[in-house]
mmCIF file of C-alpha atoms and ligand atoms in Angstrom:
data_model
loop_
_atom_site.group_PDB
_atom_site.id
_atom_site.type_symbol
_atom_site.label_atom_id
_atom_site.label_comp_id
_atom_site.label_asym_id
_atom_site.label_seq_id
_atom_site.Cartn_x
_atom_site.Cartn_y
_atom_site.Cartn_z
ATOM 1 C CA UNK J 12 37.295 29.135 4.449
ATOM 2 C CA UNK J 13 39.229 29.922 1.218
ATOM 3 C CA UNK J 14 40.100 27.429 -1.492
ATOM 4 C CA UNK J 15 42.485 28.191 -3.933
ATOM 5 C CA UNK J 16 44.170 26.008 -6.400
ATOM 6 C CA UNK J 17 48.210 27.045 -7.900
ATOM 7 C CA UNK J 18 49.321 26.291 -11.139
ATOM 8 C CA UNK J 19 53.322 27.229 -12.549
ATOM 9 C CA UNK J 20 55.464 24.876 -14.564
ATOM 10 C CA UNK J 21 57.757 22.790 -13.804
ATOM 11 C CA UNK J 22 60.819 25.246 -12.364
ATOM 12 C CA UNK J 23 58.191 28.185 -11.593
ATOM 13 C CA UNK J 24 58.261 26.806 -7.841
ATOM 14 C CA UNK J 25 54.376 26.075 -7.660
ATOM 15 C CA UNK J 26 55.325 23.062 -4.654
ATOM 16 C CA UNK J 27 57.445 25.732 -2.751
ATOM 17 C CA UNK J 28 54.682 28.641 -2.740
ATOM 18 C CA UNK J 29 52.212 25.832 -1.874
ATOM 19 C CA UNK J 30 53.605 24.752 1.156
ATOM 20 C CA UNK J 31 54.709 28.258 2.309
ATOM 21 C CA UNK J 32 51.194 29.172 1.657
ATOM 22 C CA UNK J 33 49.778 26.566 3.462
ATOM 23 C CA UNK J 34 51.597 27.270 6.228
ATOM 24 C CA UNK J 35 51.356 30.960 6.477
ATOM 25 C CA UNK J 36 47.307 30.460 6.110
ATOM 26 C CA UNK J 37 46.745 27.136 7.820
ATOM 27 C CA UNK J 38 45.354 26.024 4.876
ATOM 28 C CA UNK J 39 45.465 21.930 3.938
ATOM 29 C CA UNK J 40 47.810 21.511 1.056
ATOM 30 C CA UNK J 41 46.841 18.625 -1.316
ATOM 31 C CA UNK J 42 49.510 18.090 -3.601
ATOM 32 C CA UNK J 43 49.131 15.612 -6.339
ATOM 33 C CA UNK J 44 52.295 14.782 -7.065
ATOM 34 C CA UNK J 45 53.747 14.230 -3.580
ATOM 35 C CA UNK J 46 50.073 12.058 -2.915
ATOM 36 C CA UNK J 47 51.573 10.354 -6.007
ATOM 37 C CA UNK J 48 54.880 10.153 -4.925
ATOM 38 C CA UNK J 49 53.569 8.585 -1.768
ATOM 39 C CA UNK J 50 51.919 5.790 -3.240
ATOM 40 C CA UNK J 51 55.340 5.139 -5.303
ATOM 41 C CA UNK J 52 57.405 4.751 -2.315
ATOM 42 C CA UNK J 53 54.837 2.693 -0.462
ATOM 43 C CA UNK J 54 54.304 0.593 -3.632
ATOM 44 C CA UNK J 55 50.706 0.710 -3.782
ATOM 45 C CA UNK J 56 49.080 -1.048 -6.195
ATOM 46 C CA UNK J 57 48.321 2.854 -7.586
ATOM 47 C CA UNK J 58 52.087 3.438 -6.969
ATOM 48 C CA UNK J 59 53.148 0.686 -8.841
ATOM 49 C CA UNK J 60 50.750 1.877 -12.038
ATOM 50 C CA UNK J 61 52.093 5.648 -11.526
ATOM 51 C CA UNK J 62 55.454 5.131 -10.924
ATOM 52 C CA UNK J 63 56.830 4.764 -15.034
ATOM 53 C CA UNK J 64 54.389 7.287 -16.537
ATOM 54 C CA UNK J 65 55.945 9.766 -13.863
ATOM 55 C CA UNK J 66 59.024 8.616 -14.552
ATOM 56 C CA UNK J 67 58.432 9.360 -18.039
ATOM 57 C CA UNK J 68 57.140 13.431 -16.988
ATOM 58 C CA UNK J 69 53.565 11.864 -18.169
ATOM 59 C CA UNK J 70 50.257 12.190 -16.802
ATOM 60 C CA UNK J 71 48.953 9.505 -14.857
ATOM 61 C CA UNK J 72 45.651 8.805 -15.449
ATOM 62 C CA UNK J 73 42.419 10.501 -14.053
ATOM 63 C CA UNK J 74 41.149 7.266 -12.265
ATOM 64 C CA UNK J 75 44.316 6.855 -9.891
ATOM 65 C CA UNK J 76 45.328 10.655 -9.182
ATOM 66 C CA UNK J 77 41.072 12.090 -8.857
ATOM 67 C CA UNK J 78 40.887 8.795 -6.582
ATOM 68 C CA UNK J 79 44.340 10.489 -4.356
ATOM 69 C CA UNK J 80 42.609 13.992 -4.492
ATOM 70 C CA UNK J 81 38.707 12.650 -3.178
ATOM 71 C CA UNK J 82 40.703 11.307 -1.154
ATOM 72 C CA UNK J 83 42.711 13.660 -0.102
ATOM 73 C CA UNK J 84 39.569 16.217 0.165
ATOM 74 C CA UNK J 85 37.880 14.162 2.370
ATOM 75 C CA UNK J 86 40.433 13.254 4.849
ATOM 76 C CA UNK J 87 38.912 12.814 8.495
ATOM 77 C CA UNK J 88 41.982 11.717 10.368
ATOM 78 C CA UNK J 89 41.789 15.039 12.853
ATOM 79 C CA UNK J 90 38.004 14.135 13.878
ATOM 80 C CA UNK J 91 36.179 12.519 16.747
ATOM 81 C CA UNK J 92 34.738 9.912 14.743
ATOM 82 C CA UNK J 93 36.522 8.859 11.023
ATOM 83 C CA UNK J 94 33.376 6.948 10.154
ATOM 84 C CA UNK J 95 30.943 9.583 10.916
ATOM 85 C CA UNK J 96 28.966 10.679 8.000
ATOM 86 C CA UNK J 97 29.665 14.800 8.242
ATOM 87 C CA UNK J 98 31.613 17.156 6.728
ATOM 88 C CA UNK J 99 35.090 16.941 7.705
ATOM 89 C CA UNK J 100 35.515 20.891 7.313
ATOM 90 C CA UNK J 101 33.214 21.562 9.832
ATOM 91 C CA UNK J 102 35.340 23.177 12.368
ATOM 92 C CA UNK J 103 32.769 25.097 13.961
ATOM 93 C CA UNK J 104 31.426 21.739 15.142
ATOM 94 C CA UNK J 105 34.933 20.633 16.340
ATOM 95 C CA UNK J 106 36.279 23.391 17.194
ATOM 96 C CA UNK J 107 40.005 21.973 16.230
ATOM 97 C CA UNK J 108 42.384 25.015 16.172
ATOM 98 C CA UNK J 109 44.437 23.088 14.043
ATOM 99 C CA UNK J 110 42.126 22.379 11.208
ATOM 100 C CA UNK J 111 42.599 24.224 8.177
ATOM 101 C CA UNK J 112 40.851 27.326 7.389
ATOM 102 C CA UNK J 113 40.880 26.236 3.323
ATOM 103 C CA UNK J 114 43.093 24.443 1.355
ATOM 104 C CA UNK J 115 45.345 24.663 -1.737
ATOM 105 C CA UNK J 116 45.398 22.555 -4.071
ATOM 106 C CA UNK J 117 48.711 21.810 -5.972
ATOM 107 C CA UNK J 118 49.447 20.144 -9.124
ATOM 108 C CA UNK J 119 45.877 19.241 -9.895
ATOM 109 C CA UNK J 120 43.628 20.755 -12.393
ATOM 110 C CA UNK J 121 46.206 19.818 -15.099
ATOM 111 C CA UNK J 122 43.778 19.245 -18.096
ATOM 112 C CA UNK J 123 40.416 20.718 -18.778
ATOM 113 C CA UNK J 124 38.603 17.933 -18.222
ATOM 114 C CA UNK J 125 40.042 17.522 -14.754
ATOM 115 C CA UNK J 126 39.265 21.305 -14.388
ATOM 116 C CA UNK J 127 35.436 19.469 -14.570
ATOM 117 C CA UNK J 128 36.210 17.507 -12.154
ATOM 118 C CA UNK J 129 37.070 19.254 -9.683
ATOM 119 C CA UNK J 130 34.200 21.472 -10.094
ATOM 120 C CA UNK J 131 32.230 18.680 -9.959
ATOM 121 C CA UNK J 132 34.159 17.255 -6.914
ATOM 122 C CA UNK J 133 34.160 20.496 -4.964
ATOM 123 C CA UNK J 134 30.124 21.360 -5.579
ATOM 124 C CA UNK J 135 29.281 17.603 -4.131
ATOM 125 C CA UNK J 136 31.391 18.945 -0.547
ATOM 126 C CA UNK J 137 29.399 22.436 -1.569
ATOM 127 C CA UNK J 138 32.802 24.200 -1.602
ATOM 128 C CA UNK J 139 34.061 26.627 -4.253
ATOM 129 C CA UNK J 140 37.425 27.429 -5.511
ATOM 130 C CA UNK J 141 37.669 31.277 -4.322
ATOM 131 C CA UNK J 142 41.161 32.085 -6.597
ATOM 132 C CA UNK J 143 43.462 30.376 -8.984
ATOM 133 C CA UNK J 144 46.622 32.082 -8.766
ATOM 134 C CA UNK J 145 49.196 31.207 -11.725
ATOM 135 C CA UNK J 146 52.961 31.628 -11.396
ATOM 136 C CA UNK J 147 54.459 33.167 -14.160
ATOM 137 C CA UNK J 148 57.763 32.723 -15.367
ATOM 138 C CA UNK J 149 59.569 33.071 -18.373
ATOM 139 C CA UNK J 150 60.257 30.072 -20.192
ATOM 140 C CA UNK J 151 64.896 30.887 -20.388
ATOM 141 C CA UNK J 152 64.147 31.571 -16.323
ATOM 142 C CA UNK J 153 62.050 27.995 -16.428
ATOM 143 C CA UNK J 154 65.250 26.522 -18.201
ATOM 144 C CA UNK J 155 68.032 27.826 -16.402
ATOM 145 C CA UNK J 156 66.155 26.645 -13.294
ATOM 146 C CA UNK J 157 65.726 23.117 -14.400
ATOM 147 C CA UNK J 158 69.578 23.192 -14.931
ATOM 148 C CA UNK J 159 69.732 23.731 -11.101
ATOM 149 C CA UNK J 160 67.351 21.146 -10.242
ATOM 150 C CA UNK J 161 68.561 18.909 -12.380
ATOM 151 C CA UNK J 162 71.856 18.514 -10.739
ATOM 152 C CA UNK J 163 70.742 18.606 -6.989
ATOM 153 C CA UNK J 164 66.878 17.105 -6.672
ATOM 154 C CA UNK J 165 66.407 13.316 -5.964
ATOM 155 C CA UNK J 166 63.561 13.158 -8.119
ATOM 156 C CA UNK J 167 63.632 10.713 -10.490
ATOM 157 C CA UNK J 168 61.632 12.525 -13.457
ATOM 158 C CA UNK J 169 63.967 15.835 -12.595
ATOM 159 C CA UNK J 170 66.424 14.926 -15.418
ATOM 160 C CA UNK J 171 66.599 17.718 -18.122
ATOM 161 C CA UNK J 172 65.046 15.836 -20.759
ATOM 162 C CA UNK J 173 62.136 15.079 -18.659
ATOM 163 C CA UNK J 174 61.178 18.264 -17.455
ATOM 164 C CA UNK J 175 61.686 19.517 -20.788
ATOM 165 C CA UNK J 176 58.661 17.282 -21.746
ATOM 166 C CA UNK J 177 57.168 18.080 -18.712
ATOM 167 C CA UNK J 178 57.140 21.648 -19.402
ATOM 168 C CA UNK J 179 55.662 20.582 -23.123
ATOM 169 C CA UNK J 180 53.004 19.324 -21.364
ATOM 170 C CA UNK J 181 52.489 22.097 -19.022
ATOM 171 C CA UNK J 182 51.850 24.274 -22.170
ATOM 172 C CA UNK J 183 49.776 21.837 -24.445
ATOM 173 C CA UNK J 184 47.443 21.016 -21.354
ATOM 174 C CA UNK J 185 47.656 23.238 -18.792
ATOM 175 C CA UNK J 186 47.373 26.352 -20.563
ATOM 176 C CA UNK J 187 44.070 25.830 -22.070
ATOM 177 C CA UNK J 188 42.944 24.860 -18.245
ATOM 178 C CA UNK J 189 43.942 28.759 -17.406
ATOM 179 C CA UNK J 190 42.242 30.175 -20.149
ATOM 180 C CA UNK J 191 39.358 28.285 -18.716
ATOM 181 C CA UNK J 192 39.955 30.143 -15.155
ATOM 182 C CA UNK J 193 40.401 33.596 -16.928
ATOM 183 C CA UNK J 194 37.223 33.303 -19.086
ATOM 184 C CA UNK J 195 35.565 32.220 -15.179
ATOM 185 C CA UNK J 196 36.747 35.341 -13.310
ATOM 186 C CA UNK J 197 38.804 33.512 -11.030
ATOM 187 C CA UNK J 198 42.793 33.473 -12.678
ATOM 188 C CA UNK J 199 45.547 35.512 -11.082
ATOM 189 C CA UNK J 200 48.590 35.756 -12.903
ATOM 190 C CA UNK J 201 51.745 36.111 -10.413
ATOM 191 C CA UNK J 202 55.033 36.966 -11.536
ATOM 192 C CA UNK J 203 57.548 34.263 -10.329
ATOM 193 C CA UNK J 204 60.760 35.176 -11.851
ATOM 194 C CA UNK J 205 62.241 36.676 -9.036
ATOM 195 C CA UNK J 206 63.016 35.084 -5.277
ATOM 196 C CA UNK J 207 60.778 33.193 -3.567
ATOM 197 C CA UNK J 208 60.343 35.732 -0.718
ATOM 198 C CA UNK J 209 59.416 38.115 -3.667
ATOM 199 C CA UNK J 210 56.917 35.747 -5.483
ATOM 200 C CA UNK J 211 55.065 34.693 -1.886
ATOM 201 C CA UNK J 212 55.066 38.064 -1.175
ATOM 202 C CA UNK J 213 52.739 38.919 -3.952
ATOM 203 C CA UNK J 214 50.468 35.380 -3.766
ATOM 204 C CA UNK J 215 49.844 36.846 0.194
ATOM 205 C CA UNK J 216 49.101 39.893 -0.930
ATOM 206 C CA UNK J 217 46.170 38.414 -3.360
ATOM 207 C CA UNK J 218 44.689 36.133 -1.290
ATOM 208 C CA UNK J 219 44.163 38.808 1.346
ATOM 209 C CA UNK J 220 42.545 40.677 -0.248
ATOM 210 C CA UNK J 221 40.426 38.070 -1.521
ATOM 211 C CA UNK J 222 39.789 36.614 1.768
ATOM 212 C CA UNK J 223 39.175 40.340 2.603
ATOM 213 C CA UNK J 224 36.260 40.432 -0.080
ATOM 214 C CA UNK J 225 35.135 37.146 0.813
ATOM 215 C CA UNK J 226 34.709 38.070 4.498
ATOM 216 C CA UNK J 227 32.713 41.756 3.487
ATOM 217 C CA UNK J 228 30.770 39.446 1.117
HETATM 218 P P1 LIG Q 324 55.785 19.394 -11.584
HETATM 219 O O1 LIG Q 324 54.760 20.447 -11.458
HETATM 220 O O2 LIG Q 324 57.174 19.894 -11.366
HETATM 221 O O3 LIG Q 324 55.657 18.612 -12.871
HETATM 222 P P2 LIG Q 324 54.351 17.642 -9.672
HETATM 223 O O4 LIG Q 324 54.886 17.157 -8.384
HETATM 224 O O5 LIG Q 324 53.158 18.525 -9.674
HETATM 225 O O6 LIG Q 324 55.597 18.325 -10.400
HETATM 226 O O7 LIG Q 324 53.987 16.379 -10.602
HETATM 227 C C1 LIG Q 324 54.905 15.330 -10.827
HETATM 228 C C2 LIG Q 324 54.301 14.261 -11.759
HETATM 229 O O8 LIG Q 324 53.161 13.663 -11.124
HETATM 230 C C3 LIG Q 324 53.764 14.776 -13.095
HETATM 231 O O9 LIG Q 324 54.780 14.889 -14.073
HETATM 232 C C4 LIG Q 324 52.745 13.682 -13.437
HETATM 233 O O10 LIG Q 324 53.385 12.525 -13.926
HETATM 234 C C5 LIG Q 324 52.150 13.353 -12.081
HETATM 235 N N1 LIG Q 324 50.949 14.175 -11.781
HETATM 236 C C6 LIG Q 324 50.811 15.105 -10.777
HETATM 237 N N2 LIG Q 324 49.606 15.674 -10.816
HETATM 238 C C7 LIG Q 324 48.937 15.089 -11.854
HETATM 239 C C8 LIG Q 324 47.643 15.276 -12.419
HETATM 240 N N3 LIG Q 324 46.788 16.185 -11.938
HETATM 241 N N4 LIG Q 324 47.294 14.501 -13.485
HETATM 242 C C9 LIG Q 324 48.148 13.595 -13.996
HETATM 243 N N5 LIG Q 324 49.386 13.377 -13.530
HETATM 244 C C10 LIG Q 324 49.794 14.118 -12.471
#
């Protein structure tokens, strides 16, 4: 069981590693902006509360997307019985193959105090985050990038002078929650400016070898 959570602006490819990541390890990927996405499309009363802030490359607030990720965390649909009152990781006790070893979160700590959170979140289901791996990339590389997606994603908060704001953000609020990893011990810098293949090549390398420690451990 290894939790990690991925942070990388908008452009550094943070959804892409996620999902290779996830499935490479097995791991449950919890993405808040595609649980938020969700709830757009299915106009949920959330959805419909999310959908112009997002459209806007703001945050939505902390009751709607910690609601998605508790959620999210605690998600039982793979067991016996939904409405039992155990831990849903327990795959010992199911003995589901398909259950995730761990999961990665994506997209979610974004400010500090959601950084608490999640701590706080994660020591009620007495799990710990294990890593925080950040993807690095220069901020031209970030911008030539978001020319790319710009022209070819369906998103509707992928127009330049969105992500532009969204990458504001990214640096206002999400930096300070990595400085909060690095003082903890847990932050690994990647560096994402090359291919993909390149950039998941050194996230797998990490999180063997922490898995590696964790298993000696
Ligand atoms: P990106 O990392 O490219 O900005 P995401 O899919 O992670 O894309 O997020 C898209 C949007 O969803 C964000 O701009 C924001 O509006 C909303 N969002 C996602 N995660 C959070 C979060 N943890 N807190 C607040 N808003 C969030």
């Amino acid at each position: 069981m290894i939790n990690i959570v991925i942070f990388g602006a908008p452009g550094a490819g943070k959804g892409t590693q996620a999902q290779l990541l996830a499935e490479k390890f097995d791991f449950l990927h919890i993405s808040t902006g595609d649980l938020l996405r969700q709830e757009v499309a299915m106009q949920t009363p959330m959805g419909l509360r999310a959908k112009a802030i997002m459209n806007r490359g703001d945050l939505v607030g902390d009751d709607i997307v910690v609601a998605l990720l508790d959620r999210a965390l605690r998600q039982r649909s793979t067991l016996p019985n939904p409405d039992a009152a155990v831990d849903p990781w327990d795959r010992e006790l199911y003995g589901d193959p398909h259950r995730p070893e761990g999961c990665i979160i994506d997209g979610f700590p974004r400010t500090v105090q959601q950084a608490q959170t999640l701590e706080f979140i994660f020591n009620k289901l007495q799990r710990k985050i294990d890593c925080v791996v950040a993807i690095d990339v220069p901020h031209d590389e970030l911008v030539r990038r978001i020319h790319e997606r710009a022209a070819i994603s369906g998103r509707a908060d992928d127009t330049e002078e969105v992500i532009r704001h969204r990458i504001e953000l990214y640096d206002q609020q999400t930096q300070p929650v990595l400085d909060y990893y690095r003082v903890s011990g847990m932050l690994v810098t990647i560096d994402g400016s090359g291919e993909i293949a390149e950039t998941n090549g050194r996230i797998c390398k990490t999180l063997e070898l922490v898995m590696h420690l964790k298993a000696k451990r």
